[in-house]
């Protein structure tokens, strides 16, 4: 998430600035058929396909195929029957004799919320690319119309945080215009252009969207929503999916925290394929108020208690499309790498450029009691995000 040019969440921020100027604020059957003179269609998972060498095969992940030449296959002979199917872009057509079952590694997990499973847990050298399982609570909120196992960034509605097997936390402004039956949540995602990860992602439909009752575009306060899922995520055999902890007391100003996401953050560059991350220092709220007041449209706007400021560093910030993603800070008292969520990415002004301003985020510590109350009303146990 490196930034060199001016970008922001334009659609939301434009409305936000416009209304502030007027005294308000607003802000994804195994039957062979003869070849036909029609365009190939995507093969169902595991469906019969034909390799480039005209061998009968099945659509599998790349790591499930040990490609070999087998010219004795019936489909290598003249006048052989062939399937009209082609595989999804994330899979390849593998000859049946070359299909293998890859060995799944035994990955350990820790009890409780907020654990990060880095590839090099003893070597904390920061990179802008997140490792697989590094942030197992990260959720991609997608349009339900997204049918492919891979998703385009246009299918991406918001980032989210898994705080219970059946509950995802996100920013209200990113989900406000969505209906529950229009979106779904994906957990365990890392590379959005491939299904070749060691463990598969999971998807769950949204049953209900609960937005904070006092949230409004007019003031941008209490910018938080909880997505209640139709079915819980399966965490039993999923070491790459985990629950996030929620912070109750904001760390000191200057504490370096981290946010993550898949959206495009550099003008002119393509969107990232794998999950990326960025460091964000907690910004003094009074200083943040002073800096924002220098802008003509924000000179009369007051930072609400439900807002935290973070970031504002040149060349490094969250930006376009990151809304709803968590901002996590390390729990210092733990011997292993463990995080709690203290913010939800909301709005950015002049992100990642010289003289950039800190971002305005939802303060999770302020919303903590509302989250617990909502959980109680839904019959959920709040111990999932407590530490």
PDB file of N, CA and C in Angstrom, residues 1 9 11 28 135 137-148 150-161 168-171 173-175 178 182-187 189-193 203 227 259-265 271-277 318-326 344-345:
ATOM      1  N   UNK A   1       0.818  -1.188   0.000  1.00  0.00           N
ATOM      2  CA  UNK A   1       0.000   0.000   0.000  1.00  0.00           C
ATOM      3  C   UNK A   1       0.867   1.258   0.000  1.00  0.00           C
ATOM      4  N   UNK A   9     -11.372   8.201  -1.215  1.00  0.00           N
ATOM      5  CA  UNK A   9     -12.619   7.498  -1.505  1.00  0.00           C
ATOM      6  C   UNK A   9     -13.574   8.544  -2.055  1.00  0.00           C
ATOM      7  N   UNK A  11     -16.256   9.019  -4.050  1.00  0.00           N
ATOM      8  CA  UNK A  11     -17.710   9.093  -4.015  1.00  0.00           C
ATOM      9  C   UNK A  11     -18.209   9.455  -2.626  1.00  0.00           C
ATOM     10  N   UNK A  28     -19.063  -7.752  -4.163  1.00  0.00           N
ATOM     11  CA  UNK A  28     -18.145  -8.590  -5.442  1.00  0.00           C
ATOM     12  C   UNK A  28     -18.708 -10.260  -5.735  1.00  0.00           C
ATOM     13  N   UNK A 135      -3.259 -12.124   8.738  1.00  0.00           N
ATOM     14  CA  UNK A 135      -4.417 -11.424   9.302  1.00  0.00           C
ATOM     15  C   UNK A 135      -5.662 -12.271   9.039  1.00  0.00           C
ATOM     16  N   UNK A 137      -8.456 -12.679  10.292  1.00  0.00           N
ATOM     17  CA  UNK A 137      -9.791 -12.120  10.521  1.00  0.00           C
ATOM     18  C   UNK A 137     -10.250 -11.210   9.385  1.00  0.00           C
ATOM     19  N   UNK A 138      -9.391 -10.953   8.392  1.00  0.00           N
ATOM     20  CA  UNK A 138      -9.723 -10.039   7.303  1.00  0.00           C
ATOM     21  C   UNK A 138     -10.798 -10.637   6.402  1.00  0.00           C
ATOM     22  N   UNK A 139     -11.827  -9.827   6.137  1.00  0.00           N
ATOM     23  CA  UNK A 139     -12.973 -10.273   5.340  1.00  0.00           C
ATOM     24  C   UNK A 139     -13.112  -9.396   4.091  1.00  0.00           C
ATOM     25  N   UNK A 140     -13.460 -10.020   2.981  1.00  0.00           N
ATOM     26  CA  UNK A 140     -13.833  -9.291   1.768  1.00  0.00           C
ATOM     27  C   UNK A 140     -15.351  -9.342   1.645  1.00  0.00           C
ATOM     28  N   UNK A 141     -15.993  -8.171   1.724  1.00  0.00           N
ATOM     29  CA  UNK A 141     -17.436  -8.095   1.517  1.00  0.00           C
ATOM     30  C   UNK A 141     -17.667  -7.900   0.026  1.00  0.00           C
ATOM     31  N   UNK A 142     -18.367  -8.841  -0.598  1.00  0.00           N
ATOM     32  CA  UNK A 142     -18.520  -8.861  -2.050  1.00  0.00           C
ATOM     33  C   UNK A 142     -19.980  -8.782  -2.458  1.00  0.00           C
ATOM     34  N   UNK A 143     -20.195  -8.314  -3.672  1.00  0.00           N
ATOM     35  CA  UNK A 143     -21.544  -8.392  -4.229  1.00  0.00           C
ATOM     36  C   UNK A 143     -21.911  -9.850  -4.431  1.00  0.00           C
ATOM     37  N   UNK A 144     -23.116 -10.204  -4.098  1.00  0.00           N
ATOM     38  CA  UNK A 144     -23.538 -11.594  -4.161  1.00  0.00           C
ATOM     39  C   UNK A 144     -23.575 -12.113  -5.594  1.00  0.00           C
ATOM     40  N   UNK A 145     -23.641 -11.210  -6.552  1.00  0.00           N
ATOM     41  CA  UNK A 145     -23.659 -11.612  -7.952  1.00  0.00           C
ATOM     42  C   UNK A 145     -22.321 -12.180  -8.400  1.00  0.00           C
ATOM     43  N   UNK A 146     -21.281 -11.994  -7.588  1.00  0.00           N
ATOM     44  CA  UNK A 146     -19.964 -12.544  -7.910  1.00  0.00           C
ATOM     45  C   UNK A 146     -20.025 -14.057  -7.833  1.00  0.00           C
ATOM     46  N   UNK A 147     -19.887 -14.735  -8.977  1.00  0.00           N
ATOM     47  CA  UNK A 147     -20.002 -16.192  -8.996  1.00  0.00           C
ATOM     48  C   UNK A 147     -18.648 -16.879  -9.112  1.00  0.00           C
ATOM     49  N   UNK A 148     -17.659 -16.174  -9.672  1.00  0.00           N
ATOM     50  CA  UNK A 148     -16.347 -16.774  -9.861  1.00  0.00           C
ATOM     51  C   UNK A 148     -15.619 -16.914  -8.537  1.00  0.00           C
ATOM     52  N   UNK A 150     -12.553 -16.386  -8.249  1.00  0.00           N
ATOM     53  CA  UNK A 150     -11.738 -15.178  -8.241  1.00  0.00           C
ATOM     54  C   UNK A 150     -12.690 -14.004  -8.341  1.00  0.00           C
ATOM     55  N   UNK A 151     -12.305 -12.853  -7.811  1.00  0.00           N
ATOM     56  CA  UNK A 151     -13.197 -11.713  -7.951  1.00  0.00           C
ATOM     57  C   UNK A 151     -12.441 -10.504  -8.473  1.00  0.00           C
ATOM     58  N   UNK A 152     -13.150  -9.714  -9.264  1.00  0.00           N
ATOM     59  CA  UNK A 152     -12.603  -8.456  -9.742  1.00  0.00           C
ATOM     60  C   UNK A 152     -12.802  -7.408  -8.654  1.00  0.00           C
ATOM     61  N   UNK A 153     -11.953  -6.378  -8.682  1.00  0.00           N
ATOM     62  CA  UNK A 153     -12.036  -5.375  -7.634  1.00  0.00           C
ATOM     63  C   UNK A 153     -13.360  -4.626  -7.681  1.00  0.00           C
ATOM     64  N   UNK A 154     -14.022  -4.618  -8.836  1.00  0.00           N
ATOM     65  CA  UNK A 154     -15.339  -3.978  -8.928  1.00  0.00           C
ATOM     66  C   UNK A 154     -16.413  -4.747  -8.153  1.00  0.00           C
ATOM     67  N   UNK A 155     -16.136  -6.010  -7.842  1.00  0.00           N
ATOM     68  CA  UNK A 155     -17.061  -6.813  -7.055  1.00  0.00           C
ATOM     69  C   UNK A 155     -16.925  -6.535  -5.563  1.00  0.00           C
ATOM     70  N   UNK A 156     -15.887  -5.800  -5.213  1.00  0.00           N
ATOM     71  CA  UNK A 156     -15.529  -5.580  -3.810  1.00  0.00           C
ATOM     72  C   UNK A 156     -16.341  -4.432  -3.237  1.00  0.00           C
ATOM     73  N   UNK A 157     -17.125  -4.716  -2.205  1.00  0.00           N
ATOM     74  CA  UNK A 157     -17.959  -3.696  -1.573  1.00  0.00           C
ATOM     75  C   UNK A 157     -17.221  -3.003  -0.445  1.00  0.00           C
ATOM     76  N   UNK A 158     -16.568  -3.797   0.395  1.00  0.00           N
ATOM     77  CA  UNK A 158     -15.890  -3.234   1.559  1.00  0.00           C
ATOM     78  C   UNK A 158     -14.956  -4.258   2.174  1.00  0.00           C
ATOM     79  N   UNK A 159     -14.058  -3.756   3.001  1.00  0.00           N
ATOM     80  CA  UNK A 159     -13.287  -4.628   3.866  1.00  0.00           C
ATOM     81  C   UNK A 159     -14.103  -4.888   5.114  1.00  0.00           C
ATOM     82  N   UNK A 160     -13.769  -5.917   5.832  1.00  0.00           N
ATOM     83  CA  UNK A 160     -14.490  -6.232   7.055  1.00  0.00           C
ATOM     84  C   UNK A 160     -13.616  -7.004   8.023  1.00  0.00           C
ATOM     85  N   UNK A 161     -14.128  -7.178   9.234  1.00  0.00           N
ATOM     86  CA  UNK A 161     -13.395  -7.881  10.285  1.00  0.00           C
ATOM     87  C   UNK A 161     -14.297  -8.943  10.899  1.00  0.00           C
ATOM     88  N   UNK A 168     -19.595 -10.023  11.025  1.00  0.00           N
ATOM     89  CA  UNK A 168     -18.524  -9.250  10.388  1.00  0.00           C
ATOM     90  C   UNK A 168     -18.754  -7.774  10.692  1.00  0.00           C
ATOM     91  N   UNK A 169     -17.709  -7.096  11.112  1.00  0.00           N
ATOM     92  CA  UNK A 169     -17.767  -5.659  11.398  1.00  0.00           C
ATOM     93  C   UNK A 169     -17.196  -4.875  10.226  1.00  0.00           C
ATOM     94  N   UNK A 170     -17.873  -3.787   9.834  1.00  0.00           N
ATOM     95  CA  UNK A 170     -17.401  -2.974   8.708  1.00  0.00           C
ATOM     96  C   UNK A 170     -17.847  -1.535   8.909  1.00  0.00           C
ATOM     97  N   UNK A 171     -17.561  -0.679   7.924  1.00  0.00           N
ATOM     98  CA  UNK A 171     -17.958   0.725   7.984  1.00  0.00           C
ATOM     99  C   UNK A 171     -19.370   0.893   7.420  1.00  0.00           C
ATOM    100  N   UNK A 173     -20.810   3.472   6.031  1.00  0.00           N
ATOM    101  CA  UNK A 173     -20.955   4.211   4.776  1.00  0.00           C
ATOM    102  C   UNK A 173     -20.700   3.345   3.556  1.00  0.00           C
ATOM    103  N   UNK A 174     -19.972   2.212   3.720  1.00  0.00           N
ATOM    104  CA  UNK A 174     -19.691   1.326   2.597  1.00  0.00           C
ATOM    105  C   UNK A 174     -20.850   0.356   2.325  1.00  0.00           C
ATOM    106  N   UNK A 175     -21.701   0.160   3.317  1.00  0.00           N
ATOM    107  CA  UNK A 175     -22.745  -0.860   3.206  1.00  0.00           C
ATOM    108  C   UNK A 175     -24.134  -0.260   3.215  1.00  0.00           C
ATOM    109  N   UNK A 178     -26.551  -1.069   0.429  1.00  0.00           N
ATOM    110  CA  UNK A 178     -26.660  -2.485   0.098  1.00  0.00           C
ATOM    111  C   UNK A 178     -27.769  -3.147   0.905  1.00  0.00           C
ATOM    112  N   UNK A 182     -27.986  -8.892  -1.069  1.00  0.00           N
ATOM    113  CA  UNK A 182     -27.158  -8.496  -2.207  1.00  0.00           C
ATOM    114  C   UNK A 182     -25.674  -8.705  -1.964  1.00  0.00           C
ATOM    115  N   UNK A 183     -25.288  -9.026  -0.726  1.00  0.00           N
ATOM    116  CA  UNK A 183     -23.867  -9.144  -0.414  1.00  0.00           C
ATOM    117  C   UNK A 183     -23.556 -10.461   0.291  1.00  0.00           C
ATOM    118  N   UNK A 184     -22.288 -10.818   0.254  1.00  0.00           N
ATOM    119  CA  UNK A 184     -21.791 -12.009   0.944  1.00  0.00           C
ATOM    120  C   UNK A 184     -20.413 -11.676   1.500  1.00  0.00           C
ATOM    121  N   UNK A 185     -19.952 -12.500   2.416  1.00  0.00           N
ATOM    122  CA  UNK A 185     -18.657 -12.278   3.053  1.00  0.00           C
ATOM    123  C   UNK A 185     -17.725 -13.454   2.754  1.00  0.00           C
ATOM    124  N   UNK A 186     -16.495 -13.126   2.396  1.00  0.00           N
ATOM    125  CA  UNK A 186     -15.500 -14.154   2.097  1.00  0.00           C
ATOM    126  C   UNK A 186     -14.385 -14.091   3.135  1.00  0.00           C
ATOM    127  N   UNK A 187     -14.108 -15.221   3.777  1.00  0.00           N
ATOM    128  CA  UNK A 187     -13.030 -15.332   4.759  1.00  0.00           C
ATOM    129  C   UNK A 187     -11.945 -16.262   4.218  1.00  0.00           C
ATOM    130  N   UNK A 189      -9.452 -15.422   2.375  1.00  0.00           N
ATOM    131  CA  UNK A 189      -8.940 -14.997   1.066  1.00  0.00           C
ATOM    132  C   UNK A 189      -7.547 -14.390   1.230  1.00  0.00           C
ATOM    133  N   UNK A 190      -6.736 -14.536   0.203  1.00  0.00           N
ATOM    134  CA  UNK A 190      -5.388 -13.925   0.193  1.00  0.00           C
ATOM    135  C   UNK A 190      -5.049 -13.460  -1.214  1.00  0.00           C
ATOM    136  N   UNK A 191      -4.990 -14.394  -2.160  1.00  0.00           N
ATOM    137  CA  UNK A 191      -4.713 -14.066  -3.561  1.00  0.00           C
ATOM    138  C   UNK A 191      -6.043 -14.085  -4.311  1.00  0.00           C
ATOM    139  N   UNK A 192      -6.519 -12.903  -4.719  1.00  0.00           N
ATOM    140  CA  UNK A 192      -7.849 -12.820  -5.322  1.00  0.00           C
ATOM    141  C   UNK A 192      -7.883 -13.313  -6.763  1.00  0.00           C
ATOM    142  N   UNK A 193      -6.731 -13.599  -7.350  1.00  0.00           N
ATOM    143  CA  UNK A 193      -6.676 -14.078  -8.730  1.00  0.00           C
ATOM    144  C   UNK A 193      -6.318 -15.557  -8.824  1.00  0.00           C
ATOM    145  N   UNK A 203     -17.236 -18.729   1.928  1.00  0.00           N
ATOM    146  CA  UNK A 203     -18.183 -17.641   1.714  1.00  0.00           C
ATOM    147  C   UNK A 203     -19.464 -17.903   2.499  1.00  0.00           C
ATOM    148  N   UNK A 227     -22.560  -7.117  10.106  1.00  0.00           N
ATOM    149  CA  UNK A 227     -23.215  -8.003   9.148  1.00  0.00           C
ATOM    150  C   UNK A 227     -23.449  -9.346   9.836  1.00  0.00           C
ATOM    151  N   UNK A 259      -3.151  -1.469   8.871  1.00  0.00           N
ATOM    152  CA  UNK A 259      -4.396  -1.754   8.179  1.00  0.00           C
ATOM    153  C   UNK A 259      -4.070  -2.558   6.929  1.00  0.00           C
ATOM    154  N   UNK A 260      -5.081  -3.155   6.347  1.00  0.00           N
ATOM    155  CA  UNK A 260      -4.845  -4.045   5.208  1.00  0.00           C
ATOM    156  C   UNK A 260      -6.016  -4.003   4.235  1.00  0.00           C
ATOM    157  N   UNK A 261      -5.796  -4.473   2.999  1.00  0.00           N
ATOM    158  CA  UNK A 261      -6.862  -4.478   1.992  1.00  0.00           C
ATOM    159  C   UNK A 261      -6.353  -4.914   0.632  1.00  0.00           C
ATOM    160  N   UNK A 262      -7.277  -5.009  -0.338  1.00  0.00           N
ATOM    161  CA  UNK A 262      -6.936  -5.449  -1.695  1.00  0.00           C
ATOM    162  C   UNK A 262      -7.093  -4.350  -2.735  1.00  0.00           C
ATOM    163  N   UNK A 263      -7.564  -3.191  -2.355  1.00  0.00           N
ATOM    164  CA  UNK A 263      -7.921  -2.202  -3.358  1.00  0.00           C
ATOM    165  C   UNK A 263      -6.701  -1.485  -3.911  1.00  0.00           C
ATOM    166  N   UNK A 264      -6.900  -0.767  -5.035  1.00  0.00           N
ATOM    167  CA  UNK A 264      -5.834  -0.013  -5.696  1.00  0.00           C
ATOM    168  C   UNK A 264      -5.457   1.210  -4.867  1.00  0.00           C
ATOM    169  N   UNK A 265      -4.174   1.390  -4.642  1.00  0.00           N
ATOM    170  CA  UNK A 265      -3.730   2.502  -3.816  1.00  0.00           C
ATOM    171  C   UNK A 265      -2.702   3.393  -4.497  1.00  0.00           C
ATOM    172  N   UNK A 271      -4.608  -3.051  -9.517  1.00  0.00           N
ATOM    173  CA  UNK A 271      -4.963  -3.391  -8.152  1.00  0.00           C
ATOM    174  C   UNK A 271      -4.106  -4.552  -7.668  1.00  0.00           C
ATOM    175  N   UNK A 272      -3.786  -4.572  -6.363  1.00  0.00           N
ATOM    176  CA  UNK A 272      -2.969  -5.665  -5.847  1.00  0.00           C
ATOM    177  C   UNK A 272      -3.695  -6.991  -5.970  1.00  0.00           C
ATOM    178  N   UNK A 273      -2.948  -8.060  -6.166  1.00  0.00           N
ATOM    179  CA  UNK A 273      -3.521  -9.390  -6.286  1.00  0.00           C
ATOM    180  C   UNK A 273      -3.600 -10.053  -4.913  1.00  0.00           C
ATOM    181  N   UNK A 274      -2.537  -9.938  -4.145  1.00  0.00           N
ATOM    182  CA  UNK A 274      -2.540 -10.497  -2.801  1.00  0.00           C
ATOM    183  C   UNK A 274      -2.805  -9.391  -1.784  1.00  0.00           C
ATOM    184  N   UNK A 275      -3.225  -9.805  -0.603  1.00  0.00           N
ATOM    185  CA  UNK A 275      -3.541  -8.859   0.463  1.00  0.00           C
ATOM    186  C   UNK A 275      -2.325  -8.005   0.791  1.00  0.00           C
ATOM    187  N   UNK A 276      -2.551  -6.700   0.899  1.00  0.00           N
ATOM    188  CA  UNK A 276      -1.463  -5.780   1.238  1.00  0.00           C
ATOM    189  C   UNK A 276      -1.741  -5.128   2.583  1.00  0.00           C
ATOM    190  N   UNK A 277      -0.707  -4.527   3.151  1.00  0.00           N
ATOM    191  CA  UNK A 277      -0.835  -3.910   4.473  1.00  0.00           C
ATOM    192  C   UNK A 277      -0.038  -2.613   4.503  1.00  0.00           C
ATOM    193  N   UNK A 318      -3.596   4.247   3.876  1.00  0.00           N
ATOM    194  CA  UNK A 318      -4.744   3.620   3.249  1.00  0.00           C
ATOM    195  C   UNK A 318      -5.398   4.659   2.365  1.00  0.00           C
ATOM    196  N   UNK A 319      -6.158   4.216   1.371  1.00  0.00           N
ATOM    197  CA  UNK A 319      -6.719   5.194   0.444  1.00  0.00           C
ATOM    198  C   UNK A 319      -7.954   4.638  -0.233  1.00  0.00           C
ATOM    199  N   UNK A 320      -8.006   4.770  -1.555  1.00  0.00           N
ATOM    200  CA  UNK A 320      -9.205   4.438  -2.311  1.00  0.00           C
ATOM    201  C   UNK A 320      -9.699   3.017  -2.065  1.00  0.00           C
ATOM    202  N   UNK A 321     -10.968   2.897  -1.657  1.00  0.00           N
ATOM    203  CA  UNK A 321     -11.607   1.598  -1.557  1.00  0.00           C
ATOM    204  C   UNK A 321     -11.283   0.782  -0.325  1.00  0.00           C
ATOM    205  N   UNK A 322     -10.513   1.341   0.616  1.00  0.00           N
ATOM    206  CA  UNK A 322     -10.150   0.581   1.806  1.00  0.00           C
ATOM    207  C   UNK A 322     -11.231   0.607   2.879  1.00  0.00           C
ATOM    208  N   UNK A 323     -12.309   1.334   2.655  1.00  0.00           N
ATOM    209  CA  UNK A 323     -13.341   1.507   3.670  1.00  0.00           C
ATOM    210  C   UNK A 323     -13.822   0.197   4.271  1.00  0.00           C
ATOM    211  N   UNK A 324     -13.928   0.179   5.599  1.00  0.00           N
ATOM    212  CA  UNK A 324     -14.399  -0.994   6.315  1.00  0.00           C
ATOM    213  C   UNK A 324     -13.294  -1.893   6.818  1.00  0.00           C
ATOM    214  N   UNK A 325     -12.072  -1.714   6.298  1.00  0.00           N
ATOM    215  CA  UNK A 325     -10.958  -2.553   6.733  1.00  0.00           C
ATOM    216  C   UNK A 325     -10.550  -2.219   8.163  1.00  0.00           C
ATOM    217  N   UNK A 326     -10.065  -3.202   8.896  1.00  0.00           N
ATOM    218  CA  UNK A 326      -9.675  -2.947  10.285  1.00  0.00           C
ATOM    219  C   UNK A 326      -8.346  -2.214  10.388  1.00  0.00           C
ATOM    220  N   UNK A 344     -11.720   1.424  12.360  1.00  0.00           N
ATOM    221  CA  UNK A 344     -12.274   0.957  11.084  1.00  0.00           C
ATOM    222  C   UNK A 344     -12.010   2.045  10.065  1.00  0.00           C
ATOM    223  N   UNK A 345     -11.345   1.687   8.975  1.00  0.00           N
ATOM    224  CA  UNK A 345     -11.022   2.683   7.950  1.00  0.00           C
ATOM    225  C   UNK A 345     -12.292   3.332   7.415  1.00  0.00           C
TER     226      UNK A 345
END
